[in-house]
Each structure stands twice: as structure tokens, then as C-alpha cells.
PDB file of C-alpha atoms in Angstrom:
ATOM      1  CA  MET A  23       0.452  35.652 -13.534  1.00 72.00           C
ATOM      2  CA  TRP A  24      -0.194  32.220 -15.177  1.00 87.00           C
ATOM      3  CA  LYS A  25      -2.331  32.800 -18.299  1.00 86.00           C
ATOM      4  CA  TRP A  26      -2.701  31.444 -21.863  1.00 85.00           C
ATOM      5  CA  SER A  27      -4.598  32.264 -24.985  1.00 84.00           C
ATOM      6  CA  PRO A  28      -5.365  30.120 -28.002  1.00 81.00           C
ATOM      7  CA  GLY A  29      -4.998  33.180 -30.247  1.00 81.00           C
ATOM      8  CA  ASN A  30      -7.211  34.347 -33.139  1.00 82.00           C
ATOM      9  CA  GLU A  31      -8.409  32.949 -36.402  1.00 81.00           C
ATOM     10  CA  TYR A  32      -6.095  33.895 -39.202  1.00 79.00           C
ATOM     11  CA  LYS A  33      -8.746  34.833 -41.786  1.00 81.00           C
ATOM     12  CA  THR A  34     -11.291  36.557 -39.580  1.00 83.00           C
ATOM     13  CA  GLY A  35      -9.225  37.781 -36.633  1.00 80.00           C
ATOM     14  CA  LYS A  36     -11.929  36.371 -34.281  1.00 83.00           C
ATOM     15  CA  PRO A  37     -10.667  34.718 -31.081  1.00 81.00           C
ATOM     16  CA  PHE A  38     -10.657  30.949 -31.005  1.00 80.00           C
ATOM     17  CA  ARG A  39     -13.492  29.561 -28.788  1.00 78.00           C
ATOM     18  CA  MET A  40     -12.939  26.663 -26.439  1.00 79.00           C
ATOM     19  CA  LYS A  41     -15.689  24.297 -25.567  1.00 78.00           C
ATOM     20  CA  HIS A  42     -16.176  22.099 -22.437  1.00 77.00           C
ATOM     21  CA  ILE A  43     -13.863  24.306 -20.281  1.00 82.00           C
ATOM     22  CA  GLY A  44     -14.385  26.629 -17.376  1.00 85.00           C
ATOM     23  CA  SER A  45     -13.392  27.498 -13.836  1.00 90.00           C
ATOM     24  CA  GLY A  46     -11.949  24.513 -11.987  1.00 92.00           C
ATOM     25  CA  LYS A  47     -10.949  22.514 -15.047  1.00 93.00           C
ATOM     26  CA  ILE A  48      -7.460  21.240 -15.527  1.00 94.00           C
ATOM     27  CA  ALA A  49      -5.429  22.138 -18.595  1.00 92.00           C
ATOM     28  CA  ILE A  50      -2.426  19.938 -19.484  1.00 93.00           C
ATOM     29  CA  LEU A  51       0.528  21.800 -20.918  1.00 93.00           C
ATOM     30  CA  THR A  52       2.676  20.206 -23.625  1.00 92.00           C
ATOM     31  CA  THR A  53       5.631  21.069 -25.847  1.00 91.00           C
ATOM     32  CA  ARG A  54       8.082  19.623 -28.374  1.00 90.00           C
ATOM     33  CA  PHE A  55      11.747  20.110 -27.286  1.00 89.00           C
ATOM     34  CA  ALA A  56      14.338  21.052 -29.820  1.00 84.00           C
ATOM     35  CA  ASP A  57      16.218  17.808 -29.258  1.00 77.00           C
ATOM     36  CA  LEU A  58      13.011  15.771 -29.442  1.00 73.00           C
ATOM     37  CA  ASN A  59      11.437  17.588 -32.333  1.00 74.00           C
ATOM     38  CA  LEU A  60       9.259  14.729 -33.787  1.00 83.00           C
ATOM     39  CA  GLU A  61       5.528  15.136 -32.989  1.00 86.00           C
ATOM     40  CA  GLU A  62       5.380  11.686 -31.411  1.00 85.00           C
ATOM     41  CA  GLU A  63       7.911  13.067 -28.832  1.00 87.00           C
ATOM     42  CA  ARG A  64       5.465  15.801 -27.601  1.00 90.00           C
ATOM     43  CA  LYS A  65       5.967  15.970 -23.809  1.00 91.00           C
ATOM     44  CA  ILE A  66       3.759  16.967 -20.946  1.00 92.00           C
ATOM     45  CA  VAL A  67       5.520  19.883 -19.140  1.00 94.00           C
ATOM     46  CA  GLY A  68       2.958  20.765 -16.505  1.00 94.00           C
ATOM     47  CA  PHE A  69      -0.690  21.755 -15.974  1.00 95.00           C
ATOM     48  CA  LEU A  70      -2.786  24.619 -14.808  1.00 93.00           C
ATOM     49  CA  LYS A  71      -6.064  24.757 -12.968  1.00 94.00           C
ATOM     50  CA  ILE A  72      -8.397  27.318 -14.615  1.00 93.00           C
ATOM     51  CA  LYS A  73      -9.417  30.140 -12.334  1.00 93.00           C
ATOM     52  CA  GLU A  74     -11.377  32.139 -14.892  1.00 92.00           C
ATOM     53  CA  ILE A  75     -11.708  32.778 -18.609  1.00 88.00           C
ATOM     54  CA  VAL A  76     -11.825  36.433 -19.736  1.00 88.00           C
ATOM     55  CA  GLU A  77     -11.727  38.451 -22.997  1.00 81.00           C
ATOM     56  CA  ASP A  78      -8.745  40.756 -23.199  1.00 74.00           C
ATOM     57  CA  ASN A  79      -7.968  42.928 -26.315  1.00 74.00           C
ATOM     58  CA  ASN A  80     -10.192  40.728 -28.444  1.00 79.00           C
ATOM     59  CA  GLN A  81      -8.556  37.564 -27.224  1.00 82.00           C
ATOM     60  CA  VAL A  82      -9.907  34.736 -24.995  1.00 86.00           C
ATOM     61  CA  VAL A  83      -7.503  34.422 -22.100  1.00 87.00           C
ATOM     62  CA  VAL A  84      -7.350  31.512 -19.607  1.00 89.00           C
ATOM     63  CA  ILE A  85      -6.239  32.683 -16.146  1.00 90.00           C
ATOM     64  CA  ALA A  86      -4.748  29.983 -13.876  1.00 92.00           C
ATOM     65  CA  ASP A  87      -4.993  29.452 -10.151  1.00 93.00           C
ATOM     66  CA  GLU A  88      -1.185  29.644  -9.581  1.00 92.00           C
ATOM     67  CA  LYS A  89      -1.262  27.778  -6.286  1.00 92.00           C
ATOM     68  CA  GLN A  90      -2.832  24.689  -8.067  1.00 93.00           C
ATOM     69  CA  SER A  91      -0.759  24.729 -11.229  1.00 94.00           C
ATOM     70  CA  LEU A  92       2.550  23.075 -11.983  1.00 93.00           C
ATOM     71  CA  ARG A  93       5.592  23.603 -14.160  1.00 93.00           C
ATOM     72  CA  LEU A  94       7.860  20.550 -14.228  1.00 92.00           C
ATOM     73  CA  THR A  95      11.612  20.761 -14.072  1.00 89.00           C
ATOM     74  CA  LEU A  96      13.498  20.167 -17.377  1.00 87.00           C
ATOM     75  CA  ASP A  97      14.403  16.588 -16.477  1.00 81.00           C
ATOM     76  CA  GLU A  98      10.834  15.763 -15.246  1.00 86.00           C
ATOM     77  CA  ALA A  99       9.313  17.434 -18.390  1.00 89.00           C
ATOM     78  CA  LYS A 100      11.084  14.930 -20.732  1.00 84.00           C
ATOM     79  CA  ILE A 101       9.455  11.834 -19.233  1.00 84.00           C
ATOM     80  CA  LEU A 102       5.653  11.824 -19.992  1.00 87.00           C
ATOM     81  CA  ASN A 103       4.677  11.504 -23.640  1.00 87.00           C
ATOM     82  CA  PHE A 104       1.414  13.242 -24.368  1.00 90.00           C
ATOM     83  CA  TRP A 105       0.448  10.827 -27.132  1.00 88.00           C
ATOM     84  CA  ASN A 106       0.499   7.886 -24.677  1.00 85.00           C
ATOM     85  CA  TYR A 107      -2.643   9.345 -23.208  1.00 87.00           C
ATOM     86  CA  TYR A 108      -4.489  10.809 -26.226  1.00 85.00           C
ATOM     87  CA  LYS A 109      -5.466   9.513 -29.647  1.00 80.00           C
ATOM     88  CA  ASN A 110      -6.943  11.335 -32.631  1.00 74.00           C
ATOM     89  CA  GLU A 111     -10.059   9.217 -32.768  1.00 68.00           C
ATOM     90  CA  ASN A 112     -11.488  10.992 -35.859  1.00 66.00           C
ATOM     91  CA  ALA A 113      -8.228  10.812 -37.822  1.00 63.00           C
ATOM     92  CA  LYS A 114      -7.696   8.311 -40.677  1.00 68.00           C
ATOM     93  CA  ASN A 115      -5.120   6.573 -38.567  1.00 69.00           C
ATOM     94  CA  PRO A 116      -5.632   7.336 -34.862  1.00 64.00           C
ATOM     95  CA  SER A 117      -2.373   5.650 -33.911  1.00 68.00           C
ATOM     96  CA  ILE A 118      -0.270   8.302 -35.796  1.00 74.00           C
ATOM     97  CA  PRO A 119       0.383  11.416 -33.624  1.00 78.00           C
ATOM     98  CA  LEU A 120      -0.848  14.512 -35.475  1.00 79.00           C
ATOM     99  CA  TRP A 121      -1.326  17.840 -33.827  1.00 79.00           C
ATOM    100  CA  GLY A 122      -2.137  19.761 -37.078  1.00 72.00           C
ATOM    101  CA  SER A 123      -3.326  23.372 -36.968  1.00 68.00           C
ATOM    102  CA  LYS A 124      -5.483  23.058 -33.894  1.00 70.00           C
ATOM    103  CA  ARG A 125      -4.402  25.006 -30.781  1.00 75.00           C
ATOM    104  CA  PHE A 126      -5.591  22.481 -28.228  1.00 82.00           C
ATOM    105  CA  ARG A 127      -7.168  19.122 -27.577  1.00 85.00           C
ATOM    106  CA  TYR A 128     -10.008  18.053 -25.295  1.00 88.00           C
ATOM    107  CA  LEU A 129      -9.215  15.391 -22.744  1.00 90.00           C
ATOM    108  CA  GLU A 130     -11.623  13.179 -20.775  1.00 90.00           C
ATOM    109  CA  ASP A 131     -11.496  13.081 -17.002  1.00 92.00           C
ATOM    110  CA  ASP A 132      -9.955   9.633 -16.897  1.00 92.00           C
ATOM    111  CA  GLN A 133      -7.155  10.805 -19.222  1.00 91.00           C
ATOM    112  CA  VAL A 134      -6.371  13.766 -16.987  1.00 93.00           C
ATOM    113  CA  ALA A 135      -6.543  11.668 -13.861  1.00 93.00           C
ATOM    114  CA  ALA A 136      -4.091   9.092 -15.411  1.00 90.00           C
ATOM    115  CA  ILE A 137      -1.641  11.899 -16.187  1.00 92.00           C
ATOM    116  CA  LEU A 138      -1.912  13.263 -12.642  1.00 93.00           C
ATOM    117  CA  HIS A 139      -1.289   9.806 -11.105  1.00 89.00           C
ATOM    118  CA  ASP A 140       1.803   9.419 -13.356  1.00 87.00           C
ATOM    119  CA  LEU A 141       3.006  12.900 -12.492  1.00 90.00           C
ATOM    120  CA  LYS A 142       3.076  11.818  -8.849  1.00 86.00           C
ATOM    121  CA  ASP A 143       5.652   9.233  -9.775  1.00 80.00           C
ATOM    122  CA  VAL A 144       7.654  11.722 -11.926  1.00 83.00           C
ATOM    123  CA  VAL A 145       7.955  14.724  -9.595  1.00 86.00           C
ATOM    124  CA  GLN A 146      10.453  14.569  -6.778  1.00 76.00           C
ATOM    125  CA  ASN A 147       9.227  17.511  -4.574  1.00 83.00           C
ATOM    126  CA  GLU A 148       6.996  16.248  -1.738  1.00 81.00           C
ATOM    127  CA  THR A 149       4.967  19.467  -1.706  1.00 90.00           C
ATOM    128  CA  THR A 150       4.176  19.026  -5.416  1.00 90.00           C
ATOM    129  CA  GLN A 151       3.223  15.404  -4.767  1.00 89.00           C
ATOM    130  CA  SER A 152       0.831  16.534  -2.127  1.00 91.00           C
ATOM    131  CA  LEU A 153      -0.666  19.163  -4.524  1.00 93.00           C
ATOM    132  CA  ILE A 154      -1.336  16.481  -7.088  1.00 93.00           C
ATOM    133  CA  SER A 155      -2.870  14.186  -4.480  1.00 93.00           C
ATOM    134  CA  GLU A 156      -5.227  16.951  -3.369  1.00 94.00           C
ATOM    135  CA  LEU A 157      -6.275  17.585  -6.937  1.00 94.00           C
ATOM    136  CA  LEU A 158      -7.081  13.919  -7.441  1.00 94.00           C
ATOM    137  CA  GLU A 159      -9.011  13.815  -4.206  1.00 93.00           C
ATOM    138  CA  ASN A 160     -11.007  16.929  -4.749  1.00 94.00           C
ATOM    139  CA  ASP A 161     -11.441  17.102  -8.515  1.00 94.00           C
ATOM    140  CA  PHE A 162     -11.192  13.457  -9.601  1.00 93.00           C
ATOM    141  CA  ASN A 163     -12.524  11.576  -6.674  1.00 92.00           C
ATOM    142  CA  ALA A 164     -13.691   8.553  -8.708  1.00 92.00           C
ATOM    143  CA  PHE A 165      -9.997   8.062  -9.734  1.00 91.00           C
ATOM    144  CA  SER A 166      -8.271   9.315  -6.585  1.00 89.00           C
ATOM    145  CA  LYS A 167      -7.085   5.929  -5.311  1.00 85.00           C
ATOM    146  CA  ILE A 168      -6.577   3.879  -8.480  1.00 86.00           C
ATOM    147  CA  ARG A 169      -5.180   5.161 -11.730  1.00 84.00           C
ATOM    148  CA  PRO A 170      -7.571   4.750 -14.636  1.00 85.00           C
ATOM    149  CA  PRO A 171      -6.509   2.022 -17.080  1.00 80.00           C
ATOM    150  CA  ILE A 172      -5.500   4.295 -19.867  1.00 76.00           C
ATOM    151  CA  THR A 173      -3.823   2.446 -22.710  1.00 65.00           C
ATOM    152  CA  GLY A 174      -0.191   3.484 -23.198  1.00 57.00           C
ATOM    153  CA  ALA A 175       0.109   5.438 -19.949  1.00 55.00           C
ATOM    154  CA  LEU A 176       3.191   5.316 -17.792  1.00 54.00           C
ATOM    155  CA  HIS A 177       4.256   1.687 -17.462  1.00 56.00           C
ATOM    156  CA  GLU A 178       5.678   0.116 -14.312  1.00 55.00           C
ATOM    157  CA  ASN A 179       9.197  -0.346 -15.868  1.00 58.00           C
ATOM    158  CA  ILE A 180       9.305   3.435 -16.653  1.00 63.00           C
ATOM    159  CA  VAL A 181       8.210   4.213 -13.027  1.00 64.00           C
ATOM    160  CA  LYS A 182      11.025   1.997 -11.824  1.00 67.00           C
ATOM    161  CA  LYS A 183      13.552   3.807 -14.065  1.00 69.00           C
ATOM    162  CA  ILE A 184      12.371   7.153 -12.537  1.00 67.00           C
ATOM    163  CA  TRP A 185      12.821   5.780  -9.006  1.00 67.00           C
ATOM    164  CA  LEU A 186      16.270   4.397  -9.874  1.00 69.00           C
ATOM    165  CA  ARG A 187      17.339   7.840 -11.126  1.00 70.00           C
ATOM    166  CA  ARG A 188      16.202   9.330  -7.900  1.00 65.00           C
ATOM    167  CA  LYS A 189      18.137   6.701  -5.890  1.00 71.00           C
ATOM    168  CA  TYR A 190      21.492   6.912  -7.770  1.00 71.00           C
ATOM    169  CA  GLY A 191      21.262  10.466  -9.147  1.00 67.00           C
ATOM    170  CA  LYS A 192      21.930  11.638 -12.722  1.00 64.00           C
ATOM    171  CA  GLY A 193      25.230   9.768 -12.826  1.00 67.00           C
ATOM    172  CA  GLY A 194      23.419   6.488 -12.358  1.00 72.00           C
ATOM    173  CA  GLU A 195      24.567   3.391 -10.514  1.00 80.00           C
ATOM    174  CA  SER A 196      28.297   2.722 -10.438  1.00 85.00           C
ATOM    175  CA  LYS A 197      29.658  -0.362 -12.165  1.00 88.00           C
ATOM    176  CA  GLU A 198      31.176  -1.658  -8.897  1.00 90.00           C
ATOM    177  CA  HIS A 199      27.859  -1.277  -7.026  1.00 90.00           C
ATOM    178  CA  LYS A 200      25.917  -3.107  -9.724  1.00 90.00           C
ATOM    179  CA  GLN A 201      28.428  -5.966  -9.857  1.00 93.00           C
ATOM    180  CA  LEU A 202      28.296  -6.533  -6.113  1.00 94.00           C
ATOM    181  CA  LYS A 203      24.580  -6.247  -6.085  1.00 94.00           C
ATOM    182  CA  GLU A 204      24.132  -8.798  -8.878  1.00 94.00           C
ATOM    183  CA  TYR A 205      26.712 -11.075  -7.277  1.00 95.00           C
ATOM    184  CA  ILE A 206      24.841 -11.265  -3.888  1.00 96.00           C
ATOM    185  CA  SER A 207      21.474 -11.662  -5.661  1.00 95.00           C
ATOM    186  CA  LYS A 208      22.823 -14.823  -7.340  1.00 95.00           C
ATOM    187  CA  ASN A 209      24.758 -16.044  -4.363  1.00 96.00           C
ATOM    188  CA  PRO A 210      22.640 -15.647  -1.219  1.00 95.00           C
ATOM    189  CA  ASP A 211      24.776 -18.279   0.540  1.00 95.00           C
ATOM    190  CA  LYS A 212      27.420 -15.550   0.903  1.00 95.00           C
ATOM    191  CA  ILE A 213      25.205 -13.824   3.420  1.00 96.00           C
ATOM    192  CA  GLY A 214      24.049 -16.906   5.270  1.00 94.00           C
ATOM    193  CA  LEU A 215      20.974 -17.818   3.217  1.00 95.00           C
ATOM    194  CA  ILE A 216      20.291 -21.131   1.569  1.00 93.00           C
ATOM    195  CA  LYS A 217      20.257 -20.668  -2.145  1.00 91.00           C
ATOM    196  CA  ASN A 218      17.524 -23.110  -3.107  1.00 91.00           C
ATOM    197  CA  GLN A 219      15.211 -21.821  -0.393  1.00 94.00           C
ATOM    198  CA  VAL A 220      14.974 -18.161  -1.516  1.00 94.00           C
ATOM    199  CA  LYS A 221      14.168 -16.080  -4.538  1.00 94.00           C
ATOM    200  CA  SER A 222      15.882 -12.771  -5.201  1.00 94.00           C
ATOM    201  CA  PHE A 223      14.322  -9.615  -6.393  1.00 93.00           C
ATOM    202  CA  VAL A 224      16.703  -6.795  -7.458  1.00 92.00           C
ATOM    203  CA  GLU A 225      15.592  -3.213  -6.821  1.00 88.00           C
ATOM    204  CA  HIS A 226      12.355  -4.333  -5.121  1.00 88.00           C
ATOM    205  CA  PRO A 227       9.897  -1.333  -5.015  1.00 84.00           C
ATOM    206  CA  TYR A 228       7.817  -0.012  -2.196  1.00 84.00           C
ATOM    207  CA  ILE A 229       4.718   2.195  -2.529  1.00 75.00           C
ATOM    208  CA  SER A 230       6.735   5.042  -0.950  1.00 78.00           C
ATOM    209  CA  GLY A 231       8.894   5.173  -4.116  1.00 76.00           C
ATOM    210  CA  ASP A 232      11.861   3.569  -2.316  1.00 85.00           C
ATOM    211  CA  LEU A 233      13.807   0.672  -3.912  1.00 88.00           C
ATOM    212  CA  VAL A 234      15.756  -1.840  -1.793  1.00 93.00           C
ATOM    213  CA  ASP A 235      18.800  -3.234  -3.533  1.00 93.00           C
ATOM    214  CA  ILE A 236      17.835  -6.810  -3.059  1.00 96.00           C
ATOM    215  CA  LEU A 237      14.894  -8.648  -1.493  1.00 96.00           C
ATOM    216  CA  PHE A 238      15.208 -12.305  -0.714  1.00 97.00           C
ATOM    217  CA  GLN A 239      11.809 -13.920  -0.489  1.00 94.00           C
ATOM    218  CA  PRO A 240      11.432 -17.450   0.946  1.00 92.00           C
ATOM    219  CA  LEU A 241       9.992 -20.151  -1.250  1.00 90.00           C
ATOM    220  CA  LYS A 242       8.318 -21.459   1.920  1.00 87.00           C
ATOM    221  CA  GLY A 243       7.680 -19.663   5.200  1.00 83.00           C
ATOM    222  CA  ASN A 244       7.956 -16.000   6.152  1.00 84.00           C
ATOM    223  CA  ASN A 245      11.665 -15.209   6.524  1.00 90.00           C
ATOM    224  CA  ASN A 246      12.215 -12.260   4.212  1.00 95.00           C
ATOM    225  CA  THR A 247      15.592 -10.549   4.013  1.00 96.00           C
ATOM    226  CA  VAL A 248      16.276  -7.106   2.650  1.00 97.00           C
ATOM    227  CA  VAL A 249      19.833  -6.266   1.577  1.00 97.00           C
ATOM    228  CA  GLU A 250      21.551  -2.930   1.023  1.00 95.00           C
ATOM    229  CA  ILE A 251      24.753  -2.812  -0.974  1.00 94.00           C
ATOM    230  CA  GLU A 252      27.387  -0.284   0.006  1.00 92.00           C
ATOM    231  CA  LEU A 253      30.872   0.147  -1.329  1.00 87.00           C
ATOM    232  CA  ASP A 254      32.584   2.382   1.202  1.00 84.00           C
ATOM    233  CA  ARG A 255      30.039   4.767   2.786  1.00 85.00           C
ATOM    234  CA  VAL A 256      28.373   2.255   5.081  1.00 92.00           C
ATOM    235  CA  MET A 257      26.470   4.420   7.565  1.00 94.00           C
ATOM    236  CA  PRO A 258      23.804   5.540   5.078  1.00 90.00           C
ATOM    237  CA  GLY A 259      23.314   1.887   4.075  1.00 91.00           C
ATOM    238  CA  ILE A 260      22.664   0.842   7.637  1.00 95.00           C
ATOM    239  CA  HIS A 261      19.977   3.524   8.001  1.00 95.00           C
ATOM    240  CA  GLN A 262      18.503   2.445   4.670  1.00 92.00           C
ATOM    241  CA  ALA A 263      18.412  -1.165   5.785  1.00 95.00           C
ATOM    242  CA  ILE A 264      16.483  -0.204   8.919  1.00 95.00           C
ATOM    243  CA  LYS A 265      13.943   1.648   6.751  1.00 94.00           C
ATOM    244  CA  TYR A 266      13.589  -1.045   4.177  1.00 94.00           C
ATOM    245  CA  ARG A 267      13.040  -3.696   6.830  1.00 95.00           C
ATOM    246  CA  ALA A 268      10.163  -1.616   8.229  1.00 95.00           C
ATOM    247  CA  LEU A 269       8.786  -1.032   4.727  1.00 94.00           C
ATOM    248  CA  ARG A 270       8.866  -4.775   3.957  1.00 94.00           C
ATOM    249  CA  SER A 271       7.169  -5.599   7.251  1.00 93.00           C
ATOM    250  CA  SER A 272       4.453  -3.047   6.421  1.00 92.00           C
ATOM    251  CA  GLN A 273       4.135  -4.399   2.915  1.00 91.00           C
ATOM    252  CA  LEU A 274       3.571  -7.887   4.273  1.00 91.00           C
ATOM    253  CA  GLY A 275       1.186  -6.739   6.983  1.00 91.00           C
ATOM    254  CA  PHE A 276       3.583  -7.763   9.746  1.00 91.00           C
ATOM    255  CA  PRO A 277       4.253  -5.806  13.003  1.00 91.00           C
ATOM    256  CA  LEU A 278       7.438  -3.655  12.616  1.00 88.00           C
ATOM    257  CA  ALA A 279       9.141  -5.692  15.304  1.00 82.00           C
ATOM    258  CA  ASN A 280       8.433  -9.070  13.577  1.00 85.00           C
ATOM    259  CA  GLU A 281      11.547 -11.200  13.477  1.00 89.00           C
ATOM    260  CA  ASP A 282      10.557 -12.788  10.185  1.00 93.00           C
ATOM    261  CA  VAL A 283      11.987  -9.796   8.236  1.00 95.00           C
ATOM    262  CA  LYS A 284      15.749  -9.531   8.519  1.00 95.00           C
ATOM    263  CA  ALA A 285      17.985  -6.662   7.309  1.00 96.00           C
ATOM    264  CA  THR A 286      21.533  -7.029   5.931  1.00 96.00           C
ATOM    265  CA  VAL A 287      24.223  -4.633   4.764  1.00 96.00           C
ATOM    266  CA  VAL A 288      26.935  -5.800   2.370  1.00 95.00           C
ATOM    267  CA  ALA A 289      30.022  -3.622   1.863  1.00 92.00           C
ATOM    268  CA  ARG A 290      33.604  -3.849   0.561  1.00 89.00           C
ATOM    269  CA  ARG A 291      35.176  -3.056   3.979  1.00 88.00           C
ATOM    270  CA  LYS A 292      34.860  -3.889   7.638  1.00 89.00           C
ATOM    271  CA  LEU A 293      32.663  -1.857   9.994  1.00 89.00           C
ATOM    272  CA  ASN A 294      34.192   0.741  12.202  1.00 92.00           C
ATOM    273  CA  SER A 295      33.113   0.764  15.892  1.00 93.00           C
ATOM    274  CA  GLN A 296      30.364   3.295  15.300  1.00 94.00           C
ATOM    275  CA  GLU A 297      28.845   1.392  12.429  1.00 94.00           C
ATOM    276  CA  LYS A 298      29.097  -1.873  14.313  1.00 93.00           C
ATOM    277  CA  SER A 299      27.366  -0.340  17.322  1.00 95.00           C
ATOM    278  CA  LEU A 300      24.479   0.913  15.195  1.00 95.00           C
ATOM    279  CA  CYS A 301      24.040  -2.547  13.587  1.00 95.00           C
ATOM    280  CA  ASP A 302      24.087  -4.247  16.954  1.00 94.00           C
ATOM    281  CA  LYS A 303      21.553  -1.810  18.349  1.00 95.00           C
ATOM    282  CA  TYR A 304      19.055  -2.389  15.537  1.00 95.00           C
ATOM    283  CA  GLY A 305      19.734  -6.020  14.674  1.00 95.00           C
ATOM    284  CA  ILE A 306      21.338  -5.435  11.231  1.00 95.00           C
ATOM    285  CA  ASP A 307      23.577  -8.209   9.832  1.00 96.00           C
ATOM    286  CA  PHE A 308      26.710  -7.137   8.106  1.00 94.00           C
ATOM    287  CA  PHE A 309      29.075  -8.830   5.608  1.00 95.00           C
ATOM    288  CA  GLU A 310      32.320  -7.660   4.042  1.00 93.00           C
ATOM    289  CA  ILE A 311      32.603  -8.990   0.495  1.00 92.00           C
ATOM    290  CA  LYS A 312      35.210  -7.895  -2.041  1.00 86.00           C
ATOM    291  CA  LEU A 313      34.990  -8.962  -5.666  1.00 83.00           C
TER     292      LEU A 313
END
């Protein structure tokens, strides 16, 4: 069972009382990791939705609805910094993180909603993402579509780092992949584009959380080109190029069959017959480029 108690007062032994809470409220869970032991490094490690509050053995106990509560994985739990969302407004210097002797803090609805929005970018499990979306829709409807503008919340560049880690795994992007990607982004003529007529965007994001290696956007007109870089395993890159072309068309409001959005795969080797057949079938351009 998910449950938590704030404990008892040291001098009187009376249980701590919590205001402004009750059934249906969301409690954000935080901790300080041993390798991040400074208070300003306090991390958000999950949340629980309160099912009921009871007194048990002279303690106030918060009982959670387990189906609407979340414990982050260790990697996910080291991303969101609690103090980016909360400030000690009554402190002498609100900008200095100070937990002090208190057992908990009270958050406003917009602060909780901002945390939930950012957790959707942090978690990788689709079922968990759906859980968070349902909580936003049902419990924070005013903020369900747009994240509240909380100062210091998860910034776009941090979101992109999270997505990059998902794309390349814990080991990160290889040196060879990065070199080829940067080379093509600076030399679009190598894949049949005119350099002074396009602008390149490396790791262009989609609302789905996907990142295409390179997007070439025209300075005039509609001829967008998405590019996937592969070293040797080409087949996954072809499928990704098909997906990213559809995502770019959707992003621009074009029909999926619109010919103004092209897809290209760049690799270090030639296509085999199976790969070539797939590219031909779905109109994917392919270039072999070795650095």
C-alpha cells in the first residue's frame, strides 16, 4: 500500500496536521540523492493521488490511490529539480533553496500542473504518459492543454536532451554519427539540395517526442526535406525517414502524400537489394557518403 505520514511533533508528540489537502489532491514526492546532496539539487521522484487521510496509532497517514500514483525510474528521477517550481516566498531570500525543519510544502494548482506537464516529457512509458494526461484532463482541466508559465520549469533545451537520450540510449550518439550528421547539415549540396536555398535544423523536434536528424527548410517555397543519418544499419533509418516525412507533413498541415516534403537517408555504405526496394516503394532518396 502507498502511504505516507508527516510524523509527530518532537516536543508534544502530537501528529503534524496538514492544511489544504484531502481526497483527490496530488502530492509531489521529492528527495535528495546521495550523489546530489545539496538542497538545491532536491529532485522530484514521483507523485501520489490522495485517496484518504486517516489517523493510525496517533499518526496522520496519507493513503494513496495506487493506480493514479507514480514512482519514477532512477534515471527519470534525477531530471526534475523541485526548486525550479517552488520558492520560499516568506523567506528572507526566496531564491535560496531551504527546506528547513518542515515536513512538506504546499503547492498551487498551476505549480502541480507544470510538474505533470514536464513529467510527460521525462517518462518513457506510454501507459505512464497516458496516466499523466488523464490527471491533467480530469484534475487540472484549466491547464490540461497548455503548461502553466511557471518560472524556472523544465526548459525546451532540457526537454530536447531528454529526447536525445531516448533516441541514442545511455551511451549517447556516436562520434561518427555526429560527424556525418553535422557534415550533411552544412553541405546540403551533397544530397542534391542547393545550399543557399535551404536552412538546416539539426535534431528537429516533433510533438510526438521524435527528433529527425536533420530538417532542411526552404528559404522560399514549400520543399522541405527530412534526413536520417545511418552508419551501417540502414533498414531502421529508412523506416524512420518514412515516419519523419509523415510527421513533418502533419506539422505543416499538408496531406501525408504531399510531394513538397521529401525524405532522404544518408549512410556510409550502399543499399542492398531489400533496402533499395523499400526506398523505391516509398519514395525515399538515398546517398552513400563516407568521411
